[in-house]
Coordinates of C-alpha atoms and ligand atoms in Angstrom, one line a residue:
X124 CA 103.0 154.3 105.3
X125 CA 99.7 154.2 107.1
X126 CA 100.5 150.6 108.1
X127 CA 103.9 151.5 109.3
X128 CA 102.5 154.3 111.4
X129 CA 100.0 152.1 112.8
X130 CA 102.5 149.4 113.6
X131 CA 104.9 151.9 115.1
X132 CA 102.0 153.4 117.2
X133 CA 101.2 149.9 118.4
X134 CA 104.8 149.2 119.3
X135 CA 105.0 152.5 121.2
X136 CA 101.8 151.7 123.0
X137 CA 103.2 148.5 124.4
X138 CA 102.7 144.9 123.6
X139 CA 99.3 144.3 122.3
X140 CA 95.9 143.8 123.7
X141 CA 95.2 142.7 127.2
X142 CA 92.4 140.4 127.8
X143 CA 91.0 140.4 131.3
X144 CA 89.7 137.2 132.9
X145 CA 88.4 139.1 135.9
X146 CA 91.4 138.3 138.1
X147 CA 94.6 138.6 136.1
X148 CA 95.4 140.3 132.9
X149 CA 96.6 137.9 130.2
X150 CA 98.5 139.5 127.3
X151 CA 97.5 138.6 123.8
X152 CA 99.0 139.1 120.4
X153 CA 97.9 142.2 118.6
X154 CA 96.0 142.0 115.3
X155 CA 97.4 143.8 112.2
X156 CA 96.3 144.8 108.8
X157 CA 99.1 143.6 106.6
X158 CA 99.2 145.2 103.1
X159 CA 98.2 142.0 101.3
X160 CA 95.5 140.4 103.5
X161 CA 94.7 136.7 103.2
X162 CA 91.4 135.1 104.0
X163 CA 92.3 132.5 106.6
X164 CA 88.8 131.4 107.4
X165 CA 88.2 127.6 107.3
X166 CA 88.1 125.9 103.9
X167 CA 86.8 122.4 103.1
X168 CA 89.4 119.7 102.8
X169 CA 89.6 116.3 101.2
X170 CA 90.7 113.7 103.8
X171 CA 92.7 110.8 102.3
X172 CA 91.3 107.3 103.0
X173 CA 93.8 105.0 104.7
X174 CA 93.8 101.5 103.2
X175 CA 95.8 98.5 102.1
X176 CA 95.7 98.0 98.3
X177 CA 96.0 94.5 96.9
X178 CA 97.0 95.2 93.4
X179 CA 97.3 91.6 92.1
X180 CA 100.4 89.8 91.1
X181 CA 101.4 89.6 94.7
X182 CA 101.9 93.4 95.0
X183 CA 100.6 95.4 97.9
X184 CA 100.7 99.1 98.8
X185 CA 99.4 100.9 101.9
X186 CA 99.1 104.5 103.0
X187 CA 98.0 103.4 106.5
X188 CA 100.4 105.5 108.6
X189 CA 100.7 109.2 109.5
X190 CA 102.0 111.7 107.0
X191 CA 102.0 112.2 103.2
X192 CA 99.4 111.0 100.7
X193 CA 98.4 108.2 98.4
X194 CA 94.8 108.9 97.4
X195 CA 94.3 105.9 95.1
X196 CA 96.2 103.3 93.2
X197 CA 95.3 100.8 90.5
X198 CA 96.9 98.4 88.1
X199 CA 97.3 99.4 84.5
X200 CA 99.1 96.4 83.2
X201 CA 101.5 93.6 84.2
X202 CA 104.2 96.0 85.2
X203 CA 102.6 99.4 85.6
X204 CA 100.5 100.9 88.5
X205 CA 99.0 104.3 88.5
X206 CA 98.7 106.4 91.7
X207 CA 96.7 109.5 92.3
X208 CA 98.3 112.1 94.5
X209 CA 95.8 114.8 95.6
X210 CA 96.2 117.7 98.0
X211 CA 93.9 118.6 100.9
X212 CA 92.4 121.4 98.9
X213 CA 93.2 124.0 96.2
X214 CA 94.6 126.5 95.4
X215 CA 97.9 125.3 97.0
X216 CA 101.5 125.7 96.2
X217 CA 103.3 122.9 94.4
X218 CA 104.3 120.5 97.2
X219 CA 103.0 117.1 96.2
X220 CA 103.9 115.1 99.3
X221 CA 103.2 111.5 98.5
X222 CA 104.2 108.4 100.5
X223 CA 103.4 104.7 100.7
X224 CA 104.7 101.4 101.8
X225 CA 105.1 98.6 99.2
X226 CA 106.0 94.9 99.1
X227 CA 105.5 91.9 97.0
X228 CA 105.1 88.2 97.6
X229 CA 108.1 87.5 95.3
X230 CA 110.9 89.8 94.0
X231 CA 109.8 91.9 91.1
X232 CA 110.2 95.3 89.4
X233 CA 107.2 97.5 89.1
X234 CA 106.6 100.9 87.6
X235 CA 104.4 103.4 89.4
X236 CA 103.1 106.4 87.6
X237 CA 102.5 109.3 90.0
X238 CA 99.5 111.3 88.7
X239 CA 99.4 114.6 90.5
X240 CA 96.1 116.6 90.5
X241 CA 96.8 120.3 89.7
X242 CA 100.5 120.0 90.6
X243 CA 103.8 119.0 89.0
X244 CA 106.5 116.5 90.1
X245 CA 108.8 118.2 92.6
X246 CA 110.3 115.7 95.0
X247 CA 112.4 112.7 93.8
X248 CA 111.4 109.7 95.8
X249 CA 113.3 108.8 98.9
X250 CA 113.4 105.1 99.9
X251 CA 113.7 103.5 103.3
X252 CA 113.6 100.0 104.8
X253 CA 112.5 101.2 108.2
X254 CA 110.9 104.6 107.8
X255 CA 113.8 106.3 109.6
X256 CA 116.9 106.0 107.4
X257 CA 116.3 107.3 103.9
X258 CA 118.2 107.6 100.6
X259 CA 117.2 109.2 97.4
X260 CA 116.2 106.9 94.5
X261 CA 118.8 106.4 91.7
X262 CA 118.0 109.1 89.1
X263 CA 117.7 106.6 86.2
X264 CA 114.7 105.1 88.0
X265 CA 112.6 108.3 87.6
X266 CA 111.1 109.5 84.4
X267 CA 109.4 112.9 84.4
X268 CA 107.0 113.8 81.6
X269 CA 108.2 116.5 79.3
X270 CA 105.9 119.1 80.7
X271 CA 107.1 118.2 84.2
X272 CA 103.6 117.2 85.3
X273 CA 103.7 113.6 86.3
X274 CA 106.5 111.1 86.9
X275 CA 107.0 107.3 86.7
X276 CA 109.2 105.6 89.1
X277 CA 110.7 102.1 88.9
X278 CA 110.8 100.1 92.2
X279 CA 112.4 96.8 93.1
X280 CA 109.9 95.1 95.4
X281 CA 110.4 92.1 97.7
X282 CA 108.7 90.6 100.7
X283 CA 110.5 93.3 102.8
X284 CA 108.5 96.5 103.2
X285 CA 109.8 99.4 101.1
X286 CA 108.9 102.9 102.2
X287 CA 108.6 105.4 99.4
X288 CA 108.1 109.1 100.1
X289 CA 108.4 112.5 98.5
X290 CA 110.2 113.8 101.6
X291 CA 111.4 111.8 104.6
X292 CA 108.7 111.0 107.0
X293 CA 109.0 112.7 110.3
X294 CA 105.6 112.5 112.0
X295 CA 104.2 114.1 115.1
X296 CA 105.1 111.1 117.3
X297 CA 108.7 111.3 116.2
X298 CA 108.9 115.0 116.8
X299 CA 107.7 114.5 120.4
X300 CA 110.2 111.6 120.9
X301 CA 113.0 114.0 119.7
X302 CA 111.8 116.7 122.1
X303 CA 111.4 114.3 125.0
X304 CA 115.1 113.5 124.9
X305 CA 115.6 117.0 126.3
X306 CA 113.0 116.8 129.0
X307 CA 115.4 115.8 131.7
X308 CA 117.8 118.6 131.0
X309 CA 117.8 121.1 133.9
X310 CA 117.1 124.1 131.7
X311 CA 114.4 122.5 129.5
X312 CA 110.7 122.1 130.1
X313 CA 108.5 120.5 127.6
X314 CA 104.7 121.0 127.5
X315 CA 101.7 121.3 125.3
X316 CA 100.5 124.9 125.0
X317 CA 97.1 124.1 123.5
X318 CA 95.4 122.0 120.8
X319 CA 95.4 122.0 117.0
X320 CA 92.1 122.1 115.1
X321 CA 91.9 118.3 115.2
X322 CA 92.9 118.1 118.8
X323 CA 96.6 117.3 118.6
X324 CA 98.9 118.9 121.2
X325 CA 101.0 121.9 120.3
X326 CA 104.5 121.1 121.4
X327 CA 106.6 123.7 123.3
X328 CA 110.2 123.6 124.6
X329 CA 111.1 126.3 127.0
X330 CA 114.9 126.8 127.4
X331 CA 115.4 128.8 130.5
X332 CA 117.6 128.6 133.5
X333 CA 114.8 129.5 135.9
X334 CA 115.9 133.0 136.7
X335 CA 113.5 135.7 135.7
X336 CA 113.8 139.4 135.3
X337 CA 115.0 141.4 132.4
X338 CA 115.5 138.6 129.9
X339 CA 115.3 138.9 126.1
X340 CA 113.6 136.1 124.2
X341 CA 114.6 134.2 121.1
X342 CA 111.8 132.4 119.3
X343 CA 112.2 129.3 117.1
X344 CA 109.3 127.9 115.0
X345 CA 109.1 125.0 112.6
X346 CA 106.8 122.9 110.5
X347 CA 104.0 125.3 109.7
X348 CA 104.2 123.5 106.3
X349 CA 104.1 119.7 106.6
X350 CA 106.5 118.4 103.9
X351 CA 109.2 120.9 104.7
X352 CA 111.4 118.5 106.7
X353 CA 114.8 119.8 105.5
X354 CA 114.0 123.1 107.4
X355 CA 113.0 121.0 110.4
X356 CA 116.3 119.1 110.3
X357 CA 118.2 122.4 110.3
X358 CA 116.1 123.5 113.4
X359 CA 117.0 120.2 115.1
X360 CA 120.7 120.8 114.4
X361 CA 120.3 124.3 115.6
X362 CA 118.7 123.3 118.9
X363 CA 121.0 120.3 119.5
X364 CA 124.1 122.5 119.1
X365 CA 122.7 125.1 121.4
X366 CA 122.0 122.6 124.1
X367 CA 125.6 121.2 124.0
X368 CA 127.1 124.7 123.8
X369 CA 129.8 125.6 126.4
X370 CA 128.2 129.1 126.4
X371 CA 124.7 127.8 127.2
X372 CA 124.9 128.8 130.9
X373 CA 126.1 132.3 130.1
X374 CA 123.6 132.7 127.3
X375 CA 120.6 131.7 129.5
X376 CA 121.6 134.3 132.1
X377 CA 120.6 136.9 129.5
X378 CA 118.2 135.1 127.2
X379 CA 115.3 132.7 127.2
X380 CA 114.7 130.5 124.1
X381 CA 111.2 129.4 123.3
X382 CA 110.8 126.7 120.7
X383 CA 107.7 125.5 118.9
X384 CA 109.0 122.7 116.7
X385 CA 105.7 121.5 115.2
X386 CA 103.1 124.2 114.5
X387 CA 101.0 122.1 112.2
X388 CA 100.7 118.6 113.7
X389 CA 97.4 117.9 111.9
X390 CA 98.8 118.8 108.5
X391 CA 101.9 116.6 109.2
X392 CA 99.9 113.5 110.3
X393 CA 97.1 113.9 107.8
X394 CA 99.7 114.2 105.0
X395 CA 98.7 117.7 103.9
X396 CA 100.9 119.4 101.3
X397 CA 100.6 122.8 103.2
X398 CA 97.5 123.5 105.2
X399 CA 96.1 122.6 108.6
X400 CA 93.0 120.5 109.3
X401 CA 90.8 123.5 108.5
X402 CA 92.4 123.8 105.1
X403 CA 94.4 127.0 105.8
X404 CA 98.0 128.0 105.3
X405 CA 99.1 128.8 108.9
X406 CA 101.9 131.1 107.6
X407 CA 99.3 133.5 106.2
X408 CA 97.4 133.8 109.5
X409 CA 99.7 136.0 111.5
X410 CA 97.3 139.0 111.4
X411 CA 94.0 137.9 112.9
X412 CA 94.9 134.4 114.2
X413 CA 91.8 132.8 112.9
X414 CA 93.3 129.3 113.2
X415 CA 93.7 127.6 116.6
X416 CA 97.4 126.9 116.0
X417 CA 98.4 130.5 115.2
X418 CA 96.2 131.9 117.9
X419 CA 97.7 129.6 120.6
X420 CA 101.4 130.1 119.5
X421 CA 101.2 133.9 118.9
X422 CA 99.5 134.5 122.3
X423 CA 102.0 132.2 124.0
X424 CA 105.0 134.0 122.5
X425 CA 103.5 137.3 123.8
X426 CA 103.0 135.7 127.2
X427 CA 106.6 134.4 127.3
X428 CA 107.9 137.9 126.4
X429 CA 105.8 139.4 129.1
X430 CA 106.9 136.9 131.7
X431 CA 110.6 137.2 130.8
X432 CA 110.5 141.0 131.2
X433 CA 112.6 141.8 128.2
X434 CA 112.1 142.0 124.4
X435 CA 111.7 139.4 121.7
X436 CA 114.9 140.0 119.7
X437 CA 114.8 137.3 117.1
X438 CA 112.2 135.0 115.5
X439 CA 113.5 132.2 113.3
X440 CA 110.9 130.3 111.3
X441 CA 112.3 127.1 109.7
X442 CA 110.9 126.1 106.3
X443 CA 112.0 124.4 103.1
X444 CA 111.9 125.5 99.5
X445 CA 113.8 124.7 96.2
X446 CA 117.0 126.3 97.5
X447 CA 118.5 127.6 100.7
X448 CA 117.2 131.2 101.3
X449 CA 117.0 133.5 104.2
X450 CA 113.9 135.8 103.7
X451 CA 114.5 138.9 105.8
X452 CA 112.7 142.1 106.4
X453 CA 113.4 144.9 104.0
X454 CA 115.4 147.5 105.8
X455 CA 113.3 150.3 104.3
X456 CA 110.4 148.9 106.4
X457 CA 112.4 147.7 109.3
X458 CA 113.2 151.1 110.6
X459 CA 113.7 150.3 114.3
X460 CA 114.8 146.7 114.7
X461 CA 115.8 145.7 118.2
X462 CA 119.0 144.2 116.9
X463 CA 120.1 146.2 113.8
X464 CA 123.6 144.7 114.1
X465 CA 122.6 141.0 114.1
X466 CA 121.8 140.1 110.6
X467 CA 125.0 141.1 108.8
X468 CA 127.2 139.6 111.5
X469 CA 125.4 136.4 111.4
X470 CA 125.4 135.9 107.7
X471 CA 129.0 136.9 107.5
X472 CA 130.0 134.4 110.1
X473 CA 128.1 131.6 108.3
X474 CA 130.0 132.4 105.0
X475 CA 133.3 132.7 106.9
X476 CA 132.9 129.3 108.5
X477 CA 131.4 127.3 105.6
X478 CA 133.9 127.5 102.8
X479 CA 132.2 128.2 99.4
X480 CA 128.8 128.8 100.9
X481 CA 127.1 132.0 99.8
X482 CA 124.2 133.2 101.9
X483 CA 121.2 133.8 99.8
X484 CA 119.4 136.6 101.5
X485 CA 116.2 137.9 100.1
X486 CA 114.9 141.0 101.9
X487 CA 111.1 141.5 101.4
X488 CA 108.6 144.1 102.6
X489 CA 105.6 143.4 104.7
X490 CA 103.0 141.9 102.4
X491 CA 101.1 138.8 103.5
X492 CA 100.7 137.9 107.2
X493 CA 103.7 135.6 107.6
X494 CA 105.8 135.2 110.8
X495 CA 108.7 137.2 109.4
X496 CA 106.7 140.4 109.3
X497 CA 104.8 139.5 112.4
X498 CA 107.9 139.4 114.6
X499 CA 108.7 143.0 113.5
X500 CA 105.1 144.2 113.7
X501 CA 104.5 142.7 117.2
X502 CA 107.9 143.2 118.8
X503 CA 110.1 145.3 116.5
X504 CA 112.2 142.1 116.3
X505 CA 114.3 140.6 113.5
X506 CA 112.1 138.0 111.9
X507 CA 113.4 135.6 109.3
X508 CA 112.1 132.7 107.2
X509 CA 115.0 130.3 107.4
X510 CA 114.6 128.1 104.3
X511 CA 116.6 125.0 103.5
X512 CA 116.6 123.6 100.0
X513 CA 114.5 120.4 99.3
X514 CA 117.7 118.6 98.2
X515 CA 120.3 120.3 100.4
X516 CA 122.5 117.3 101.6
X517 CA 122.0 116.3 105.2
X518 CA 125.6 117.0 106.3
X519 CA 125.3 120.5 104.8
X520 CA 121.9 121.1 106.6
X521 CA 123.6 119.9 109.9
X522 CA 126.5 122.3 109.4
X523 CA 124.3 125.3 108.5
X524 CA 122.1 124.6 111.6
X525 CA 125.0 124.2 113.9
X526 CA 127.0 127.2 112.7
X527 CA 124.0 129.5 112.8
X528 CA 123.3 128.3 116.3
X529 CA 126.8 128.8 117.6
X530 CA 127.1 132.2 115.9
X531 CA 123.7 133.4 117.2
X532 CA 124.9 132.7 120.7
X533 CA 128.3 134.3 120.1
X534 CA 126.9 137.5 118.5
X535 CA 124.1 137.9 121.1
X536 CA 126.5 137.5 124.0
X537 CA 129.0 139.9 122.5
X538 CA 126.5 142.6 121.7
X539 CA 124.4 142.8 124.8
Ligands
LIG42 ZN1 107.1 126.9 104.2

């Protein structure tokens, strides 16, 4: 209760701390003591070495591109290679995000054993000829050990490059290219709001019709966790549908949408399973903002809210896990949300429009400092972790993203 009282008091007091630079006051995100604190101080990481491996027999592999991991590979016998897949540090959740490119001087079948360090096989390999269009490998080409630890995959190699990855590769450059497609839209401005720990730009898309005043803010976040591309694809579908909506003009008269599509660019391009370049899970750092990415984004959201003159109503943070899930705030804790009517209407609309789809909502209390709780603590807003399953089909992801986008616009226009 003490925490709730403190948060309520902070909400009543206004919107956080104000830093003074001597001329103008710049609002900053407030710090919080969540019930289950997490040490988000910097941790050592292991950086993977990028190299081309000549494995004999005319077989070559490389990890020399951004994203995912191949920490070492060697030949065991005529047909078998053994790869080590190691995360940036430990402990870490089980997201072994491997990737490599392979080819051979003449056509041949090879087996590659994926040896995970302190992790179990999770992602069936996806294959691609160009690194952009992917398909999942045939199931009979994957053998997982009985204890689920390691897996052996069978590949047909040729002189053409074959991309193999735990999850599709969508690196920082590609995210920027996607975002830049919107840069000429009259309601969109694209910028970098700061730098990651390793100096990469933090991408921001501001969807605003230029009018200011009493405008409420919707916040979209993605890719705190590098391998979680299915959630990112849902975010893309969500944004794409919003931008082509016939209601966009009307919507932007009342709302501003602020989008941070890539919170962890270092983790993405360094092939991290979960953490940033300082070895820290960004989605546990929304209390004291010890990491540059969370500090920059949290402060920027607070500034956008201040500039817009309204409230932050909704914060959607796109992720991936084993199945589709919406993690929401437990209503016993969320006593004064700014939009108490939103959640039920939104989930109902998704079920109504997607036959056979059952929304998997998991309300949770404030525990660790994740964005879901932060949106409530900072703004009294509805915060959700919008999780898409690792293997949810792409057309279903698109539909979920588009329907939730259309229904958000409809419900917010009808209710305010
Ligand atoms: Zn995640």
